[in-house]
Structures are given as structure tokens and as C-alpha cells.
mmCIF file of C-alpha atoms and ligand atoms in Angstrom:
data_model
loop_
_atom_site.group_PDB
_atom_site.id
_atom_site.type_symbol
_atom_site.label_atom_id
_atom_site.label_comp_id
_atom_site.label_asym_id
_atom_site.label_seq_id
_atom_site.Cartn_x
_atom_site.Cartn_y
_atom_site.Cartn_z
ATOM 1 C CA UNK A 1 123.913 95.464 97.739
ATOM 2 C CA UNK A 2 120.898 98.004 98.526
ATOM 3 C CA UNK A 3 117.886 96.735 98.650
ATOM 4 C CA UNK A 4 114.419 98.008 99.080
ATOM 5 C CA UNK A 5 111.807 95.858 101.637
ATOM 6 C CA UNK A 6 108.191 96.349 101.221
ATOM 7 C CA UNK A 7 105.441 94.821 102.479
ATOM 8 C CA UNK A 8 101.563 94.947 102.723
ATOM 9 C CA UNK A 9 101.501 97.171 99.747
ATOM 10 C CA UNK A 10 97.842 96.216 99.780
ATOM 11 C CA UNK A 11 97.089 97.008 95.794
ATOM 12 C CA UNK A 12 97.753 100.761 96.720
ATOM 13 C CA UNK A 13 100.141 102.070 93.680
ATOM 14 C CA UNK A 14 99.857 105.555 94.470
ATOM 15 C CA UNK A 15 101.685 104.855 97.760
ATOM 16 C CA UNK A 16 104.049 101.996 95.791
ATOM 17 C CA UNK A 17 105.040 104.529 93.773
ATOM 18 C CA UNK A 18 105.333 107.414 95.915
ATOM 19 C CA UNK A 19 108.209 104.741 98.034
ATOM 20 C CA UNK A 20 109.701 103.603 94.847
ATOM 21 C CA UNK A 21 110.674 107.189 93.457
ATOM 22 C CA UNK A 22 111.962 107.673 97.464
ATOM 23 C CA UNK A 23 114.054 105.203 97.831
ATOM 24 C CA UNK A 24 115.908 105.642 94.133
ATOM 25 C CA UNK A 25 118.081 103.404 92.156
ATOM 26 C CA UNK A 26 118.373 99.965 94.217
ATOM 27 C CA UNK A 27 119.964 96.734 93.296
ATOM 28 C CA UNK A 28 117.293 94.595 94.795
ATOM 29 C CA UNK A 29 113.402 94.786 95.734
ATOM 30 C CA UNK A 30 111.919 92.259 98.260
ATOM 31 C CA UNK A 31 108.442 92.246 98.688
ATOM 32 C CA UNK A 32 107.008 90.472 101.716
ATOM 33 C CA UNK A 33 103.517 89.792 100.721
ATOM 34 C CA UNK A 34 100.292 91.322 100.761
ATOM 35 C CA UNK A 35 100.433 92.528 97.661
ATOM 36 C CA UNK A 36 96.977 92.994 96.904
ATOM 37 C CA UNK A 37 93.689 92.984 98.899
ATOM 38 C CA UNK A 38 92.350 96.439 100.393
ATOM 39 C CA UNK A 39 93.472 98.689 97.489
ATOM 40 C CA UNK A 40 91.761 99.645 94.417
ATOM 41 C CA UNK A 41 94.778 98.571 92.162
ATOM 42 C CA UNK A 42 95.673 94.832 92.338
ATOM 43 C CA UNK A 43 96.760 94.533 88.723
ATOM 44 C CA UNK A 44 98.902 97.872 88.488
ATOM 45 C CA UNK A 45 100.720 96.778 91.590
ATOM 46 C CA UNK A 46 101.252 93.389 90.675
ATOM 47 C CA UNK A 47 102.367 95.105 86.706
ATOM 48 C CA UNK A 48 104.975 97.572 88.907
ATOM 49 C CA UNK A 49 106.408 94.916 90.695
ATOM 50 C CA UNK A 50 106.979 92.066 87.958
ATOM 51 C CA UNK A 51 108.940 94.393 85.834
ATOM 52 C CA UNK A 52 110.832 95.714 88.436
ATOM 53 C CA UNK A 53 111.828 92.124 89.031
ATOM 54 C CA UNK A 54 110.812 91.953 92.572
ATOM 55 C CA UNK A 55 111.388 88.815 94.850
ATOM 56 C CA UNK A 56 108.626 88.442 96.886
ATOM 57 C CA UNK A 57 106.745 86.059 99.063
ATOM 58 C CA UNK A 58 102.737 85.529 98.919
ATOM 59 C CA UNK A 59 100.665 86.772 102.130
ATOM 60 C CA UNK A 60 97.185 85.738 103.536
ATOM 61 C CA UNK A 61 95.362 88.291 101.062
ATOM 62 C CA UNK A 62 97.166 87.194 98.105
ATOM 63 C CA UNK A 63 96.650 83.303 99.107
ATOM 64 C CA UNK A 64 92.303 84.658 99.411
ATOM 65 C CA UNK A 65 92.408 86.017 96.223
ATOM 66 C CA UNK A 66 94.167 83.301 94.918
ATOM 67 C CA UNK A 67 91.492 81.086 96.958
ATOM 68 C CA UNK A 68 94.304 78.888 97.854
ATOM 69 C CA UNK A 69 92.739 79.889 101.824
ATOM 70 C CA UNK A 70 89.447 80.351 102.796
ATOM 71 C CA UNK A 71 87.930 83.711 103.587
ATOM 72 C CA UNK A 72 85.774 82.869 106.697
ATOM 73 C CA UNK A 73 88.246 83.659 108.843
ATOM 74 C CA UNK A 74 88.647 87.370 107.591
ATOM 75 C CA UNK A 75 86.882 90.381 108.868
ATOM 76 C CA UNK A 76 84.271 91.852 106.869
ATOM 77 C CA UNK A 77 86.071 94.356 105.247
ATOM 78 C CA UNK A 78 88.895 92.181 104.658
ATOM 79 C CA UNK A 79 86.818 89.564 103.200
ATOM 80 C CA UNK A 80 85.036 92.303 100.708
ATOM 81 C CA UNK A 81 88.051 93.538 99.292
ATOM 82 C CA UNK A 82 89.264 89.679 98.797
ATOM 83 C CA UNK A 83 86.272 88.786 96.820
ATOM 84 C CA UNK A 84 86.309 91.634 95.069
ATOM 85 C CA UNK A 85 89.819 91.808 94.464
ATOM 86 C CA UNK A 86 89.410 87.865 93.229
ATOM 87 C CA UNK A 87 86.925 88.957 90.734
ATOM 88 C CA UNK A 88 89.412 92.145 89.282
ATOM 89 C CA UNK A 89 92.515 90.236 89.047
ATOM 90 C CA UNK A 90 93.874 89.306 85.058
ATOM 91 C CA UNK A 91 94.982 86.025 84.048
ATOM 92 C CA UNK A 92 98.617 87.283 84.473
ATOM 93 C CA UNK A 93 98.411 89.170 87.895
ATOM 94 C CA UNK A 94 96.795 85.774 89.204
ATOM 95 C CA UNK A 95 99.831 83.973 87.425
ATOM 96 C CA UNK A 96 102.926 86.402 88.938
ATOM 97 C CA UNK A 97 101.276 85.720 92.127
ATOM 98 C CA UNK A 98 100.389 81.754 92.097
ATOM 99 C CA UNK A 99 104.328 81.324 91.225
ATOM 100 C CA UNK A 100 105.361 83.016 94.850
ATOM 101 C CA UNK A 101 106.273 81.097 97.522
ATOM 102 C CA UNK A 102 105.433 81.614 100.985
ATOM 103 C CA UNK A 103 109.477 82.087 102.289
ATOM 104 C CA UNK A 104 112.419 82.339 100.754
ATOM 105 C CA UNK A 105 115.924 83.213 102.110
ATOM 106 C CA UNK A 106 118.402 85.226 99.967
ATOM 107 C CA UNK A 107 121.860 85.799 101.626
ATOM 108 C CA UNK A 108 121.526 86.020 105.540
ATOM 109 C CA UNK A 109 118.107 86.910 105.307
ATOM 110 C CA UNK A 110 114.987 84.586 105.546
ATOM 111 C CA UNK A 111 111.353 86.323 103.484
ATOM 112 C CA UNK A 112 108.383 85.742 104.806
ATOM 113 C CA UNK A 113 104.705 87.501 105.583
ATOM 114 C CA UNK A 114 103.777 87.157 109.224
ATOM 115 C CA UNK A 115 106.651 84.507 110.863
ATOM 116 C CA UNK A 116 108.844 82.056 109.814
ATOM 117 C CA UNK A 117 106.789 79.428 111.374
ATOM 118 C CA UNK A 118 103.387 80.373 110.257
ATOM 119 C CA UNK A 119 104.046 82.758 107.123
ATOM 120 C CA UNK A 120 100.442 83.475 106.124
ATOM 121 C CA UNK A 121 98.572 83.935 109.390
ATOM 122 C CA UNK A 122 101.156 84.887 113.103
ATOM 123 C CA UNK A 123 101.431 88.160 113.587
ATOM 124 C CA UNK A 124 104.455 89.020 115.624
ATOM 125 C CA UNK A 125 103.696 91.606 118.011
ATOM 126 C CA UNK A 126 105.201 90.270 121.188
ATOM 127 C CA UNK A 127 108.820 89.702 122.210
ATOM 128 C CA UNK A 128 107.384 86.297 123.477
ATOM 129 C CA UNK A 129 106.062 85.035 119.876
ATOM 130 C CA UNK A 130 109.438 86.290 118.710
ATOM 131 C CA UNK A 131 111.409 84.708 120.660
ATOM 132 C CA UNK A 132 109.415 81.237 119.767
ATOM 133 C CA UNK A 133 109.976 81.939 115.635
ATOM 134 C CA UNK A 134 114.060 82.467 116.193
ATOM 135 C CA UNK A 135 114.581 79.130 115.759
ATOM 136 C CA UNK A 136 112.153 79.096 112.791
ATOM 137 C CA UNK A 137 114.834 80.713 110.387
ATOM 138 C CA UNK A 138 118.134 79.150 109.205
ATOM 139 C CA UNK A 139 119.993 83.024 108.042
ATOM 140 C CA UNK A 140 120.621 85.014 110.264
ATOM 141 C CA UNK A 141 117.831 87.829 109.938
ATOM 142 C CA UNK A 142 114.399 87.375 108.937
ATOM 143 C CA UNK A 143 112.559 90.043 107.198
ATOM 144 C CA UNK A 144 108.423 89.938 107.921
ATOM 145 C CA UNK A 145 105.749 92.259 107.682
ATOM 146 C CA UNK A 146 101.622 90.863 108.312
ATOM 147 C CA UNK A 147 101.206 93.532 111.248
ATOM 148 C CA UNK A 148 101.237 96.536 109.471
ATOM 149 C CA UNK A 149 104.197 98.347 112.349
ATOM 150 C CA UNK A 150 107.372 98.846 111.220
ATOM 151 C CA UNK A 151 110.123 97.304 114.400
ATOM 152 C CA UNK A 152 113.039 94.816 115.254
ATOM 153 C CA UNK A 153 113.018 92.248 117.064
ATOM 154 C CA UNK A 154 116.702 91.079 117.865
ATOM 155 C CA UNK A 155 117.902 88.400 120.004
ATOM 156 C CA UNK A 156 120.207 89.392 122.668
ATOM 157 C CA UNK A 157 122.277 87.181 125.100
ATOM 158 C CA UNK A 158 118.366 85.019 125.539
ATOM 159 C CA UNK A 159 116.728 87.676 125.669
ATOM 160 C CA UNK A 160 114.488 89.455 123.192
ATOM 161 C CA UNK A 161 114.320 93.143 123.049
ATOM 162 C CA UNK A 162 111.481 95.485 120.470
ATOM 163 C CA UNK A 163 113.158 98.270 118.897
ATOM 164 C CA UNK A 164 111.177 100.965 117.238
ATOM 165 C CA UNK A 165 111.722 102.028 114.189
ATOM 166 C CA UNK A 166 111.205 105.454 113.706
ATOM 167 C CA UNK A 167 111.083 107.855 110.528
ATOM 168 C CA UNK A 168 114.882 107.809 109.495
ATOM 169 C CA UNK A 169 116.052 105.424 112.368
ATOM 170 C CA UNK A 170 118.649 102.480 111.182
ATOM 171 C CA UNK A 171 119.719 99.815 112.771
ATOM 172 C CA UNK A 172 123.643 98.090 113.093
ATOM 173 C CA UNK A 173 123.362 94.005 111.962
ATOM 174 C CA UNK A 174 125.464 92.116 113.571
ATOM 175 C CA UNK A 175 125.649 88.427 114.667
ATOM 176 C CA UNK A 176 122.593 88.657 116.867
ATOM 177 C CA UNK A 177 119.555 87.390 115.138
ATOM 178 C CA UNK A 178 116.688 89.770 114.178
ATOM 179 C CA UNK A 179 113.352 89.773 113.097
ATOM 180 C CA UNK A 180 112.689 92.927 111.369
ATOM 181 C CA UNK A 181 109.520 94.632 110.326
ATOM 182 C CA UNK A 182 109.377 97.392 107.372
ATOM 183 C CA UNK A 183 105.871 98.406 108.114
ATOM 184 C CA UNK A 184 103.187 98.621 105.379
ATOM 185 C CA UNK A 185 103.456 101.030 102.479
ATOM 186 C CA UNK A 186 99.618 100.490 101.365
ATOM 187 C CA UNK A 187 97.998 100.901 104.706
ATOM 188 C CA UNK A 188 99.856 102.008 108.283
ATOM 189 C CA UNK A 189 98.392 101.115 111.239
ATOM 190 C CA UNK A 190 100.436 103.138 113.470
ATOM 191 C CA UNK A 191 98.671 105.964 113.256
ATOM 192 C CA UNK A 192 101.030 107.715 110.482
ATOM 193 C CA UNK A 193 99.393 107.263 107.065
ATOM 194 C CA UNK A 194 102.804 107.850 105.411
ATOM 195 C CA UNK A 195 104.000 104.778 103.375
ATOM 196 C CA UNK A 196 106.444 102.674 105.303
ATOM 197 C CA UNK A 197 109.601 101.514 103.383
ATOM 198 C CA UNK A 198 112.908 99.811 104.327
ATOM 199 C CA UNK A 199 116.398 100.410 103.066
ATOM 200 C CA UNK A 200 119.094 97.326 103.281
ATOM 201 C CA UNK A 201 122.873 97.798 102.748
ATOM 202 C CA UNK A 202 123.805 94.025 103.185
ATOM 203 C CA UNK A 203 127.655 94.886 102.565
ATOM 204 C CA UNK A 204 127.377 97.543 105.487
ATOM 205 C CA UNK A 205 125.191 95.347 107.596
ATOM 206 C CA UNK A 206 122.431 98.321 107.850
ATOM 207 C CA UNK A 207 118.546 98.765 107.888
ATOM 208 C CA UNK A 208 117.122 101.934 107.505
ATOM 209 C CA UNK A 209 113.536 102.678 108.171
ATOM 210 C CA UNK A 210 111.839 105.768 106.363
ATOM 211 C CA UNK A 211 108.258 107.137 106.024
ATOM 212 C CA UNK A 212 107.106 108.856 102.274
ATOM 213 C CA UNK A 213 104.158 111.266 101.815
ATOM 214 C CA UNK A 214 102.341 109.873 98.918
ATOM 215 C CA UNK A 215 98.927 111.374 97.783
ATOM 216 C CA UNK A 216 96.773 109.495 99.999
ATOM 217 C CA UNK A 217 93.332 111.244 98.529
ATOM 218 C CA UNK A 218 93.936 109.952 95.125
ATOM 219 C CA UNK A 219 93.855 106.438 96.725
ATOM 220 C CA UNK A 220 91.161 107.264 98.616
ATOM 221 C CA UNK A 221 89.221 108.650 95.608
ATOM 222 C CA UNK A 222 89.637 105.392 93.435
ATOM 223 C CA UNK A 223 88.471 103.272 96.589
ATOM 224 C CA UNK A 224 85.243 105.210 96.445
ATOM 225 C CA UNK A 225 84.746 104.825 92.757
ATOM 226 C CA UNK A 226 84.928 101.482 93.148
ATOM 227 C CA UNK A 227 82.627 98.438 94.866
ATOM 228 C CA UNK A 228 84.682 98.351 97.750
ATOM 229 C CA UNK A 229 83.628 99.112 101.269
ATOM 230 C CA UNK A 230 84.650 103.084 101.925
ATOM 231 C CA UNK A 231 85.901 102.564 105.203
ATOM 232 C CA UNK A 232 89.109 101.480 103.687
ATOM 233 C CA UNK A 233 89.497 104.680 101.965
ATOM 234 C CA UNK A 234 88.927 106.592 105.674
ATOM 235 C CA UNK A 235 91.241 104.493 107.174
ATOM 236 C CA UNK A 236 94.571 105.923 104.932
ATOM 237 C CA UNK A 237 94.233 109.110 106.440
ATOM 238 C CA UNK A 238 94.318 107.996 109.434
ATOM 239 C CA UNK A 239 96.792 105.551 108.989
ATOM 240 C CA UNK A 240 94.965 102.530 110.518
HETATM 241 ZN ZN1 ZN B 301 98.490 93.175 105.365
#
């Protein structure tokens, strides 16, 4: 089965798009939360997504908007976009979102938005805190997003080791547990503002990581239109 992984598409369809068309014809789309929040197009994402029949999992944005978590503990400019994405959302966006859960597992893969054993709010950026969430997940693999940098974290003989995950790199499954990262498609923080997607052939065992031009200063444009603060529309370019 191919599947597409996306997370932290941040209501940014321009960039959704742009990694839909890249990836082609899959069999699957998994969606690992932060959905909306940031972006200028909440509903349009959330419209893409439900017909394609993705299986996704809520993140700490979407649980805000949904005001299932408070906001106090968000940054300013996170916190803006929440309320005002809160206040743009339709009945039915609100709905396809309420009805996610925060993890899921399909096949030998455990879904979830920043770790298995805190999906809304760790962000796994240390071999350490990875290590601690391998025995969080019943599959074998666990797919997470949260931090916004695509990489692997893979359990090796006790050990943990970070693999990168560059443009066009892919990585062998095998027994040895991973944790692996997509990256964000709606807003990169690793300094390349190119939307982050992930490529699964679960027959092959195989993860492939790839990076998609989309037209960042149409984004950028609609943020500016709108009530939202502009420094999220600088930070695309920059891709942080
Ligand atoms: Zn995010």
C-alpha cells in the first residue's frame, strides 16, 4: 500500500495542494494533526482532506480551535491565529475535526501529533525523549509530526540513533522500532520553506522523504488580507 504522511499542514492549501499533486495517485493519506491554526484556510483544508478520505489524528491547534485545550499556554502568534481560526471555522470543518482522535494505529504503524505518550503537547527532538516514548507504542513504527523537522528516530540494539531526512532520502523498515517525522507541509522550520511530505510503501517496508515548491507568496498574500498577525506570512519564506 502507498501512502502519503502529512502533518502540520497548518490551514495552508496552497502548500496541501502543491504535496498532493507531488506525491500522485496513493492508496492511503494519514494526516498527523495540525490541521489548521497559522494558515489563512482552515475550512478548504479541512474540505481537501475529508473528501480525500484522510485518516488523521487531532493536534494541539486543532484541540484550541476546537477549545477542547486552553490557549494560555500558546505564544502570541499561536494564540492569534487559534482564536481567529475558532471564529472562521463552519459547522462542518469543526465537526470532521471533533470526530478525530488523538492516536490511532493502522497496520504496524501507531498516528499521533507530538508522541505517543503525550500526543497533543511533547515534542520529540532528543534521542533521550525518544527513547522514553518507545515503549509508548504497541506497532512497530510510530508516525509523529508537532516539531515541524522532518527525521527518524529508530531504536537500535538500546540505543537510539537521529537520522536526517533529507530531500529524496528513504529509509529501509525493518524490525527495529522507529519514530518517524514527515516534517510540516504548511510551515517548515528547518529553514527550507518547501512543503515537507512523506511517502510509505508498507509492502516494501520503505519511507521516503521529499520536499515540493508550492507558491509560497500566494499563501503569504491571503495571510495579509486577513486579521491574522503578518509575521506568519514572513515566516514561509523563510521556512521557520
Ligand atoms: Zn504544528
Amino acid at each position: 500500500m502507498r501512502v502519503a504522511v502529512l502533518s502540520d499542514i497548518h490551514s495552508n492549501l496552497h502548500a496541501l495542494d502543491a504535496a498532493l499533486k507531488a506525491v500522485g495517485p496513493v492508496d492511503r493519506l494519514w494526516v498527523l494533526g495540525d490541521i489548521v491554526g497559522y494558515g489563512p484556510h482552515p475550512n478548504e483544508v479541512v474540505e481537501r482532506l475529508a473528501t480525500a478520505g484522510a485518516i488523521a489524528v487531532q493536534g494541539n491547534h486543532d484541540a484550541a480551535v476546537l477549545g477542547r485545550i486552553p490557549t494560555d499556554t500558546f505564544n502570541d502568534l499561536a494564540r492569534e491565529a487559534v482564536e481567529w481560526t475558532a471564529g472562521t471555522v463552519t459547522t462542518s470543518t469543526r465537526g470532521w475535526l471533533a470526530g478525530l482522535p488523538e492516536k490511532r494505529s493502522e497496520g504496524a504503524f501507531t498516528l499521533t501529533h507530538g508522541s505517543p505518550r503525550d500526543p497533543l503537547w511533547e515534542y520529540l527532538i532528543s534521542s533521550s525523549a525518544a527513547g522514553l516514548n518507545m515503549a509508548a507504542f504497541e506497532t512497530t513504527h510510530c508516525l509523529v509530526g508537532h516539531t515541524h523537522y522532518p527525521l527518524t528516530f529508530r531504536m537500535d540494539a538500546g540505543r537510539v540513533d537521529i537520522l536526517n531526512a533529507p530531500d529524496g532520502g528513504h529509509l529501509d523498515l525493518d524490525e527495529r522500532r522507529c519514530i518517524l517525522n514527515p516534517g510540516s507541509v504548511g510551515q517548515p522550520r528547518d529553514g527550507d520553506p518547501r512543503a515537507c511530505v512523506m511517502l510509505l510503501d508498507t509492502a516494501a517496508g520503505k519511507a521516503e522523504w521529499h520536499r515540493v515548491e508550492y507558491p509560497v507568496e500566494r499563501t503569504q498574500q491571503a495571510i495579509r488580507k486577513l486579521p491574522l498577525p503578518g509575521a506568519l506570512a514572513d515566516r514561509l519564506e523563510m521556512g521557520r
